[in-house]
PDB file of C-alpha atoms in Angstrom:
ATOM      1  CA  UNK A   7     -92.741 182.347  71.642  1.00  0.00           C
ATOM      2  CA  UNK A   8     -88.936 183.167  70.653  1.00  0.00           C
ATOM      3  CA  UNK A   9     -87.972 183.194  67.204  1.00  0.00           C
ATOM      4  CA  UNK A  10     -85.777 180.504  66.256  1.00  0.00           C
ATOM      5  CA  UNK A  11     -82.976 180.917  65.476  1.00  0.00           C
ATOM      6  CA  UNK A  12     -81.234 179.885  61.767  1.00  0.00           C
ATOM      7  CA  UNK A  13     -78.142 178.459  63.186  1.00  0.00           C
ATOM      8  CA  UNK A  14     -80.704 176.976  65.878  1.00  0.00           C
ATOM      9  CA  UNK A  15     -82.936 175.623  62.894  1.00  0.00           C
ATOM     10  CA  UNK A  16     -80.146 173.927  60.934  1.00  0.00           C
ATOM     11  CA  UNK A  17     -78.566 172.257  63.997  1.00  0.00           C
ATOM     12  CA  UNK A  18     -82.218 170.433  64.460  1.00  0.00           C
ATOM     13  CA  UNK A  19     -82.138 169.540  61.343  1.00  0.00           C
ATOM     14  CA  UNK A  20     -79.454 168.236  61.475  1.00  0.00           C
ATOM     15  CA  UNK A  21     -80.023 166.043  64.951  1.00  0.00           C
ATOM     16  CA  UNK A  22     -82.746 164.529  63.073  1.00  0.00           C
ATOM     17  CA  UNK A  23     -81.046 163.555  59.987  1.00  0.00           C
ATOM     18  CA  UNK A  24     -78.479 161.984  61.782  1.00  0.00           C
ATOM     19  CA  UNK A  25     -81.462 160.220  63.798  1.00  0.00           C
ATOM     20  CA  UNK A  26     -82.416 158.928  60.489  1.00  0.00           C
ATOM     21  CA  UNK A  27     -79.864 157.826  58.954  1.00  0.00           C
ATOM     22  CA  UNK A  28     -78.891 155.377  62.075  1.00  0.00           C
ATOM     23  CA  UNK A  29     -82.557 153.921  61.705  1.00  0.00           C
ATOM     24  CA  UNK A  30     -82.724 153.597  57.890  1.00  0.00           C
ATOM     25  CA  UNK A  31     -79.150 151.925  58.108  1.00  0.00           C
ATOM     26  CA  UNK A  32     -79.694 149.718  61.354  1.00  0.00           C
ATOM     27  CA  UNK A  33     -83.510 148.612  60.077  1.00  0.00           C
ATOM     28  CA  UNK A  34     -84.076 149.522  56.503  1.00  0.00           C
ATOM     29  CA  UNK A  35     -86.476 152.237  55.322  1.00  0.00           C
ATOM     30  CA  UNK A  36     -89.264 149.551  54.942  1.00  0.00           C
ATOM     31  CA  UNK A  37     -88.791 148.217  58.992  1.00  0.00           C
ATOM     32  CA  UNK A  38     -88.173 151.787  60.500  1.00  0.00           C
ATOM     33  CA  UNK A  39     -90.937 154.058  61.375  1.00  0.00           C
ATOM     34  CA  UNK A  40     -91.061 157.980  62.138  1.00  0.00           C
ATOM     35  CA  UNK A  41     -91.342 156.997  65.935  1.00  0.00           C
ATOM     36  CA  UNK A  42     -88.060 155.003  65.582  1.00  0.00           C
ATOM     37  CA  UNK A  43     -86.776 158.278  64.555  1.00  0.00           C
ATOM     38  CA  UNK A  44     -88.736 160.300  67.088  1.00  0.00           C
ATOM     39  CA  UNK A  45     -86.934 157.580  69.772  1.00  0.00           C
ATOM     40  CA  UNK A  46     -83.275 157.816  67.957  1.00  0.00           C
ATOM     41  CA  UNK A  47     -83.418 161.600  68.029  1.00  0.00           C
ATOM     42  CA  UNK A  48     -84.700 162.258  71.742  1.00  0.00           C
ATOM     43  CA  UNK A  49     -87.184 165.046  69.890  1.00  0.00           C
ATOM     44  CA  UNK A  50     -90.597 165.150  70.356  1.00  0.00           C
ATOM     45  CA  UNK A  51     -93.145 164.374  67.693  1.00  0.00           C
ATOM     46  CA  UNK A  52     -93.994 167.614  67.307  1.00  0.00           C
ATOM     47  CA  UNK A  53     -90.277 168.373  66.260  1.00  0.00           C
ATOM     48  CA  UNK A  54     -90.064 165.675  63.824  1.00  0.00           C
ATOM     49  CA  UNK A  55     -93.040 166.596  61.967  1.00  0.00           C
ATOM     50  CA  UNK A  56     -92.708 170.620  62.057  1.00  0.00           C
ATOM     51  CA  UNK A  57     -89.647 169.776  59.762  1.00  0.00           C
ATOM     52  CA  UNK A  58     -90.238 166.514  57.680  1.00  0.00           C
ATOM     53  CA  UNK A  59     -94.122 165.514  57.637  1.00  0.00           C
ATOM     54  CA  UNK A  60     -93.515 161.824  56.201  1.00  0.00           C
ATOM     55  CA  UNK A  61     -90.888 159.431  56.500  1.00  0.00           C
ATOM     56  CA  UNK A  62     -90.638 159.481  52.802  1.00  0.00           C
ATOM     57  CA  UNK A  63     -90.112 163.424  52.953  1.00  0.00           C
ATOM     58  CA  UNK A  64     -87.393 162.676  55.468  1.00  0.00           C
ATOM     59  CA  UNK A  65     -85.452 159.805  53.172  1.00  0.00           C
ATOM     60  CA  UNK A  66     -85.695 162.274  49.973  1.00  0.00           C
ATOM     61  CA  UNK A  67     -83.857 164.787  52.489  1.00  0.00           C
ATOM     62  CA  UNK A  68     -81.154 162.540  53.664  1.00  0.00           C
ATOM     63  CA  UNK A  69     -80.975 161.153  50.386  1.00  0.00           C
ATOM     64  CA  UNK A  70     -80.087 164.682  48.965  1.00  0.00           C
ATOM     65  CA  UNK A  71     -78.085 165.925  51.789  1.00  0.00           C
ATOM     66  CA  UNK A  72     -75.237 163.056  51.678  1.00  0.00           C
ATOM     67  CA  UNK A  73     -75.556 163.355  47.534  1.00  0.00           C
ATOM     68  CA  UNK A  74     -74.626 166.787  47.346  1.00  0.00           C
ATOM     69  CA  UNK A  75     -72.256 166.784  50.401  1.00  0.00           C
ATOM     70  CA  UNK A  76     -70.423 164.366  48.361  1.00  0.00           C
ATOM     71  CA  UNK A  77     -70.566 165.721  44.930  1.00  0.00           C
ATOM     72  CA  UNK A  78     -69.713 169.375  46.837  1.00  0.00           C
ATOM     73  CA  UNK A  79     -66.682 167.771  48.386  1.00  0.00           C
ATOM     74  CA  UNK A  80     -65.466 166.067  44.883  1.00  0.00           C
ATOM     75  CA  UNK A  81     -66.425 169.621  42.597  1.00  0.00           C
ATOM     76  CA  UNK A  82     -64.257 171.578  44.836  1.00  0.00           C
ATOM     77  CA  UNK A  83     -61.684 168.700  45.120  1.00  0.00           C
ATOM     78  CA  UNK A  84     -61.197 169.077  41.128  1.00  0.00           C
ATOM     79  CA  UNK A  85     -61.453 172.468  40.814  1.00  0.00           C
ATOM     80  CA  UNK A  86     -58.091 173.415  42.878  1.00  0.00           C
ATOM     81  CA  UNK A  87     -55.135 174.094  41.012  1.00  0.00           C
ATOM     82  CA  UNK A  88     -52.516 170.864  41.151  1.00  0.00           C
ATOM     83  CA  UNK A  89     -52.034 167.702  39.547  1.00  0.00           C
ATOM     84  CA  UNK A  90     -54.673 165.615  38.635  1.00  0.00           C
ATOM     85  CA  UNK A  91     -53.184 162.759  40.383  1.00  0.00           C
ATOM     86  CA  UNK A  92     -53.036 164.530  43.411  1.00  0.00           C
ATOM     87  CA  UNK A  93     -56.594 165.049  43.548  1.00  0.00           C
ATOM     88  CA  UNK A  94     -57.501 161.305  42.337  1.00  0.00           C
ATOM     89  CA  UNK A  95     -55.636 160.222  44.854  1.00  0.00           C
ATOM     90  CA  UNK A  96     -57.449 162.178  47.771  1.00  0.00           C
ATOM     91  CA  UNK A  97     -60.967 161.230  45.987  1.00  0.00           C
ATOM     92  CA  UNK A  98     -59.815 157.633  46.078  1.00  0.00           C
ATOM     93  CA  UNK A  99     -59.166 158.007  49.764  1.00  0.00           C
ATOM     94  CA  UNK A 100     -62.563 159.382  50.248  1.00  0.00           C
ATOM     95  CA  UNK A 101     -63.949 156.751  48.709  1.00  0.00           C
ATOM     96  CA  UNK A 102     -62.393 153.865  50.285  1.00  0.00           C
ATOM     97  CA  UNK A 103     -63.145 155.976  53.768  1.00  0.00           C
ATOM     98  CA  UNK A 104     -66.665 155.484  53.452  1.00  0.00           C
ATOM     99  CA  UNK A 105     -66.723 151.999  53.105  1.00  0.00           C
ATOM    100  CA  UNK A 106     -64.385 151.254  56.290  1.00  0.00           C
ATOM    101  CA  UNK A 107     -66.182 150.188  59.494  1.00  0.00           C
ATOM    102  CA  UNK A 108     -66.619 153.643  60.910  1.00  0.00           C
ATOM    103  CA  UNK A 109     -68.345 155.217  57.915  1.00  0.00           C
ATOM    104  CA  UNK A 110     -70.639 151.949  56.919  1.00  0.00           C
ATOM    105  CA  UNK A 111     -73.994 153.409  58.066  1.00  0.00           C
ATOM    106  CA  UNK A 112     -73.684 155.611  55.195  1.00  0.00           C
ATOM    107  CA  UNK A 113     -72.588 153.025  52.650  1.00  0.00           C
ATOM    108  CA  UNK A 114     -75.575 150.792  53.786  1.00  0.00           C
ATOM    109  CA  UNK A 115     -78.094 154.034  53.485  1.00  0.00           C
ATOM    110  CA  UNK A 116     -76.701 154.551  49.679  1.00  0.00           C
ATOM    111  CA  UNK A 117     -78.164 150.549  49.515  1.00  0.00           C
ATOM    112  CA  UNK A 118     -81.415 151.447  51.347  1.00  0.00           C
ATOM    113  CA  UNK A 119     -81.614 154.534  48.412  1.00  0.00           C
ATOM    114  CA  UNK A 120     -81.199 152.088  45.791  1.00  0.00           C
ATOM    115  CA  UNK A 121     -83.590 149.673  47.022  1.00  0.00           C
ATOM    116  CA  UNK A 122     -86.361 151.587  47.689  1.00  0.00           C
ATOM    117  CA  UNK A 123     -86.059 153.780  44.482  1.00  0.00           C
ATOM    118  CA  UNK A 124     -87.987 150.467  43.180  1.00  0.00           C
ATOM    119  CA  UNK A 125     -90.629 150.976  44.939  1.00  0.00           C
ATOM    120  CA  UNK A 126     -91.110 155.008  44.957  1.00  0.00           C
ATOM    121  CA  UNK A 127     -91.304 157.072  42.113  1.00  0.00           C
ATOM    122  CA  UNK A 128     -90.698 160.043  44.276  1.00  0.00           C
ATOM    123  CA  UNK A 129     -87.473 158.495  45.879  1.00  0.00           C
ATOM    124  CA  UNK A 130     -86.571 156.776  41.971  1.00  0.00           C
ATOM    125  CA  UNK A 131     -86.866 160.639  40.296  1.00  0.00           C
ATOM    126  CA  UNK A 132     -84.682 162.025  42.835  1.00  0.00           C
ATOM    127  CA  UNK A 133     -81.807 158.675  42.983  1.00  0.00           C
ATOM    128  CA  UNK A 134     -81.783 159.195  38.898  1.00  0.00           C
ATOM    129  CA  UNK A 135     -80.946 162.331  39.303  1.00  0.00           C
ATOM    130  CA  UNK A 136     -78.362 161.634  41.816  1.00  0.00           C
ATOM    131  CA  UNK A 137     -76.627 158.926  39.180  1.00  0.00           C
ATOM    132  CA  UNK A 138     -76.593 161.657  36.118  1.00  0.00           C
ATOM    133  CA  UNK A 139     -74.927 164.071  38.952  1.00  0.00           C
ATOM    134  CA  UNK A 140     -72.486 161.596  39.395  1.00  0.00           C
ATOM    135  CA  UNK A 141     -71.916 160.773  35.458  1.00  0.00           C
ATOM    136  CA  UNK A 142     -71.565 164.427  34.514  1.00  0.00           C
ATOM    137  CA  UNK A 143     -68.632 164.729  36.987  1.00  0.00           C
ATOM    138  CA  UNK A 144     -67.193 161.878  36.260  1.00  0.00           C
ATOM    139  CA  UNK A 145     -67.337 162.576  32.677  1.00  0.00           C
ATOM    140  CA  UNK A 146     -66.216 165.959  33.151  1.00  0.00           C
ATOM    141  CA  UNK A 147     -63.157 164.702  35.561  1.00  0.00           C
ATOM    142  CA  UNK A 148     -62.305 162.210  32.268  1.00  0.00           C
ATOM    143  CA  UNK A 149     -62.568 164.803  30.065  1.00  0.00           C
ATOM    144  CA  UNK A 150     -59.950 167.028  31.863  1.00  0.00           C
ATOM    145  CA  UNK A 151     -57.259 164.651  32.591  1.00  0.00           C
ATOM    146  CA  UNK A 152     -57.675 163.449  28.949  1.00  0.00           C
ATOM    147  CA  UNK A 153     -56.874 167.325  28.017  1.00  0.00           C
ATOM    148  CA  UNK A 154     -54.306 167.311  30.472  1.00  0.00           C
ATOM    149  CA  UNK A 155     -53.093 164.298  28.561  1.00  0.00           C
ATOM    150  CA  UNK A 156     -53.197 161.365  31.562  1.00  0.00           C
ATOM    151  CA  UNK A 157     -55.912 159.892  29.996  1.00  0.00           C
ATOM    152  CA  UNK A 158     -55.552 157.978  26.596  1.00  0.00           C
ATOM    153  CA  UNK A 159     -56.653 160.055  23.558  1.00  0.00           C
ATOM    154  CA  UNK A 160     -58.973 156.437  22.632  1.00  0.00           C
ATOM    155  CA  UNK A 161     -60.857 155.953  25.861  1.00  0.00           C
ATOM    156  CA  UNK A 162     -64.291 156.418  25.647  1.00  0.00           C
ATOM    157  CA  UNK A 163     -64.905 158.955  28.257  1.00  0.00           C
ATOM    158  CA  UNK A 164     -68.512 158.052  28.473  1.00  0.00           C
ATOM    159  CA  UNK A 165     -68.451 154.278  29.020  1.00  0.00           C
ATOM    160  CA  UNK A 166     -65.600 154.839  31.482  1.00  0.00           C
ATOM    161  CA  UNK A 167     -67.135 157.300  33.501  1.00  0.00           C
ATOM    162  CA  UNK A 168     -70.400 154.267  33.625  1.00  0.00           C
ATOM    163  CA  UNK A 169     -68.393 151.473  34.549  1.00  0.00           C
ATOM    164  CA  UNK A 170     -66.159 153.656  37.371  1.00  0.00           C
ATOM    165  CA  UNK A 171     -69.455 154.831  38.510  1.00  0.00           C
ATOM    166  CA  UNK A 172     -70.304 150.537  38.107  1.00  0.00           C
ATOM    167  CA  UNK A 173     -67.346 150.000  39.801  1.00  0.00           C
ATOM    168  CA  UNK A 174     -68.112 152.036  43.006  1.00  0.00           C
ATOM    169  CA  UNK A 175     -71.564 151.043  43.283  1.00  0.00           C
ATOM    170  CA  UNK A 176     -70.918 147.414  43.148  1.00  0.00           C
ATOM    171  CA  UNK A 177     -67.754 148.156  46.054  1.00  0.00           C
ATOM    172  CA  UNK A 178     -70.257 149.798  47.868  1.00  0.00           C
ATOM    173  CA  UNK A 179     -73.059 147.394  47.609  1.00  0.00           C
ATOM    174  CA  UNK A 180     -70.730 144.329  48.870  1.00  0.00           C
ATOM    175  CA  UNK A 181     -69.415 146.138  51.628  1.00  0.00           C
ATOM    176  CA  UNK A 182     -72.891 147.417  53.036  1.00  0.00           C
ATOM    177  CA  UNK A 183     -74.202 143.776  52.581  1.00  0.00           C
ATOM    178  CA  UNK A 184     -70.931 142.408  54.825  1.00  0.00           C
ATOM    179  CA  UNK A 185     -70.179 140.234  51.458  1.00  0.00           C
ATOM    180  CA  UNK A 186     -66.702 141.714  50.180  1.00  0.00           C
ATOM    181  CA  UNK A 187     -64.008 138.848  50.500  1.00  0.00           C
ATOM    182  CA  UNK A 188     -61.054 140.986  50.325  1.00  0.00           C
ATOM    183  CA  UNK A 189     -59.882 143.670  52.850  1.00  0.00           C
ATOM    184  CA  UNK A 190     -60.547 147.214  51.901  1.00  0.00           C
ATOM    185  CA  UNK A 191     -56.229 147.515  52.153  1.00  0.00           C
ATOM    186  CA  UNK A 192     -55.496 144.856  49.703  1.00  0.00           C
ATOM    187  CA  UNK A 193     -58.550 146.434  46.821  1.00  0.00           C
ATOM    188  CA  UNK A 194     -57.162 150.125  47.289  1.00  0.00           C
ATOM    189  CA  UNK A 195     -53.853 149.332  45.412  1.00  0.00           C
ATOM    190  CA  UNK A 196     -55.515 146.705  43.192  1.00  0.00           C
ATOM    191  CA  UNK A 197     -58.470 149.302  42.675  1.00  0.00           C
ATOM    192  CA  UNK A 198     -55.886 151.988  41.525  1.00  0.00           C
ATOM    193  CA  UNK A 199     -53.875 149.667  39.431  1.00  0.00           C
ATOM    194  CA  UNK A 200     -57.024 148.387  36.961  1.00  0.00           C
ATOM    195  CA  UNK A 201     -57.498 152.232  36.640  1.00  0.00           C
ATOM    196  CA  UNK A 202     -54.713 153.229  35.588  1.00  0.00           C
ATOM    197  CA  UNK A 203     -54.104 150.040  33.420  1.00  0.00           C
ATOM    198  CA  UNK A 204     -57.489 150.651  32.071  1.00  0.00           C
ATOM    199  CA  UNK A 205     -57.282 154.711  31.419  1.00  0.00           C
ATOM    200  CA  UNK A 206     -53.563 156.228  32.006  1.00  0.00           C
ATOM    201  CA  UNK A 207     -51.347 157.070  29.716  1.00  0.00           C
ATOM    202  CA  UNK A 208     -48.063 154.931  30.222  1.00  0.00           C
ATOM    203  CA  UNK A 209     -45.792 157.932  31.253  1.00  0.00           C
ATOM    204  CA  UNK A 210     -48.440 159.785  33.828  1.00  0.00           C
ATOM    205  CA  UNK A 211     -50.572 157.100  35.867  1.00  0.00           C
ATOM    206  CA  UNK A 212     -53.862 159.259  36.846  1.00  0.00           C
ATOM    207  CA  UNK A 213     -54.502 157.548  39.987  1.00  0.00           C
ATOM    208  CA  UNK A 214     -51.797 157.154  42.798  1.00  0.00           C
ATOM    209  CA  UNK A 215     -51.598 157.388  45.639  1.00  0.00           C
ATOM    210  CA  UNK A 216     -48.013 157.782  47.941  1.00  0.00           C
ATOM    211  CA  UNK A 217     -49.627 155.923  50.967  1.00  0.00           C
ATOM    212  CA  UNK A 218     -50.246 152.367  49.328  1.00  0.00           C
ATOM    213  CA  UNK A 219     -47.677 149.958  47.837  1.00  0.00           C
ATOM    214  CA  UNK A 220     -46.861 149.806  43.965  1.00  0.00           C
ATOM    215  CA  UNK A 221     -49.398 149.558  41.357  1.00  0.00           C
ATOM    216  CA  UNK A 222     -48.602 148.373  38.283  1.00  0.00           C
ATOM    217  CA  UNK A 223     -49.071 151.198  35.632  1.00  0.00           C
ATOM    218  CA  UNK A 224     -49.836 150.424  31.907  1.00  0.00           C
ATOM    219  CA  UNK A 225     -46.360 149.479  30.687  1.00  0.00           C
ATOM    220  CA  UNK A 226     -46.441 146.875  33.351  1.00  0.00           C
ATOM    221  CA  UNK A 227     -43.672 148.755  35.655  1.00  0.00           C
ATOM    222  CA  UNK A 228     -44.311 149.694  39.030  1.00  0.00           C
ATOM    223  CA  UNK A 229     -44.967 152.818  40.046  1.00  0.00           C
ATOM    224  CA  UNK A 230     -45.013 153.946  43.762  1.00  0.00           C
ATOM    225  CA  UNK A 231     -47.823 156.822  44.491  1.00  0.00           C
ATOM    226  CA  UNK A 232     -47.535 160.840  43.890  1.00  0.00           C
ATOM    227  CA  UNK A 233     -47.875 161.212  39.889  1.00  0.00           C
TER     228      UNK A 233
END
């Protein structure tokens, strides 16, 4: 039989994850079975298995495929020279992408990981370690912008890096359960503006962004995006 190839081998992969992910998000891990994926994919079984041989092996991969897409996207993000606000604001953006319409199969899988980390130790290990991921860049993000001095000298870097990580879960969770009241363009600006009241120093707002309308910054001004 040819060899196949890498490029070949990666672009299956792929198919299938993307398979996945539509029937986790569509039916819940719980509801959806490997042939649902099998179906979703147009692969055979053979296929399927030669590459994930449970459906739990197959979560655990999606699961750690969109984490580190994400935290790859925000490490390089943050580690190009420019102004912090600059970058806040284009992690912001991301952010408030995923939860639009278009990109809510992926906020409703982040549920489905959540969920059924309850239930699996397996799936539980691997979601904890997703969550200290997320702290230690958060923290790390604080910690910089604090040098940089746009974050207060007395914020506690890590119980605000916890409640922004809070923050985004929550978002995330009432927009993949269709129970956020408010559109996603009215939170952006009021998102930003309990931010920077909350962290910013008065002269240098952290997080702005020149596409939305004024957020108030800590002195109670307004301040209209760049930084």
């Amino acid at each position: 039989m040819p060899k196949i190839s890498p490029a070949h081998e990666q672009q299956r992969r792929t198919q299938i994850l993307n398979a996945a992910m539509a029937c986790f998000a569509r039916q819940g891990y719980h509801a959806t079975s490997m042939d649902d994926v099998v179906r979703e994919s147009g692969l055979s079984v053979g296929a399927i298995y030669s590459y994930f041989p449970s459906k739990e092996d197959l979560f655990l991969a999606l699961s750690d495929d969109r984490a580190n897409q994400a935290l790859a996207y925000m490490n390089d993000l943050f580690r190009r020279p420019g102004p912090m606000a600059e970058k806040t604001s284009e992690a912001v953006d991301y952010f408030f992408d995923l939860l639009s319409d278009e990109l809510l199969s992926l906020a409703r899988m982040n549920v489905e990981f959540m969920n059924v980390a309850a239930k699996s130790e397996r799936i539980k290990e691997r979601q904890e370690r997703r969550c200290e991921s997320v702290r230690q860049f958060l923290r790390w993000m604080l910690t910089e912008a604090q040098r940089q001095g746009e974050i207060r000298d007395d914020v506690d870097i890590e119980s605000a890096a916890e409640l922004m990580m809070s923050l985004n879960e929550g978002l995330l969770v009432m927009s993949a359960a269709g129970l956020r009241a408010v559109s996603l363009e009215r939170l952006k600006p009021a998102y930003l503006a309990l931010l920077n009241a909350g962290l910013s120093t008065p002269s240098s707002p952290m997080f702005a962004s020149a596409d939305l309308t004024p957020a108030i910054t800590p002195n109670g001004s307004q301040h209209k995006g760049g930084a």
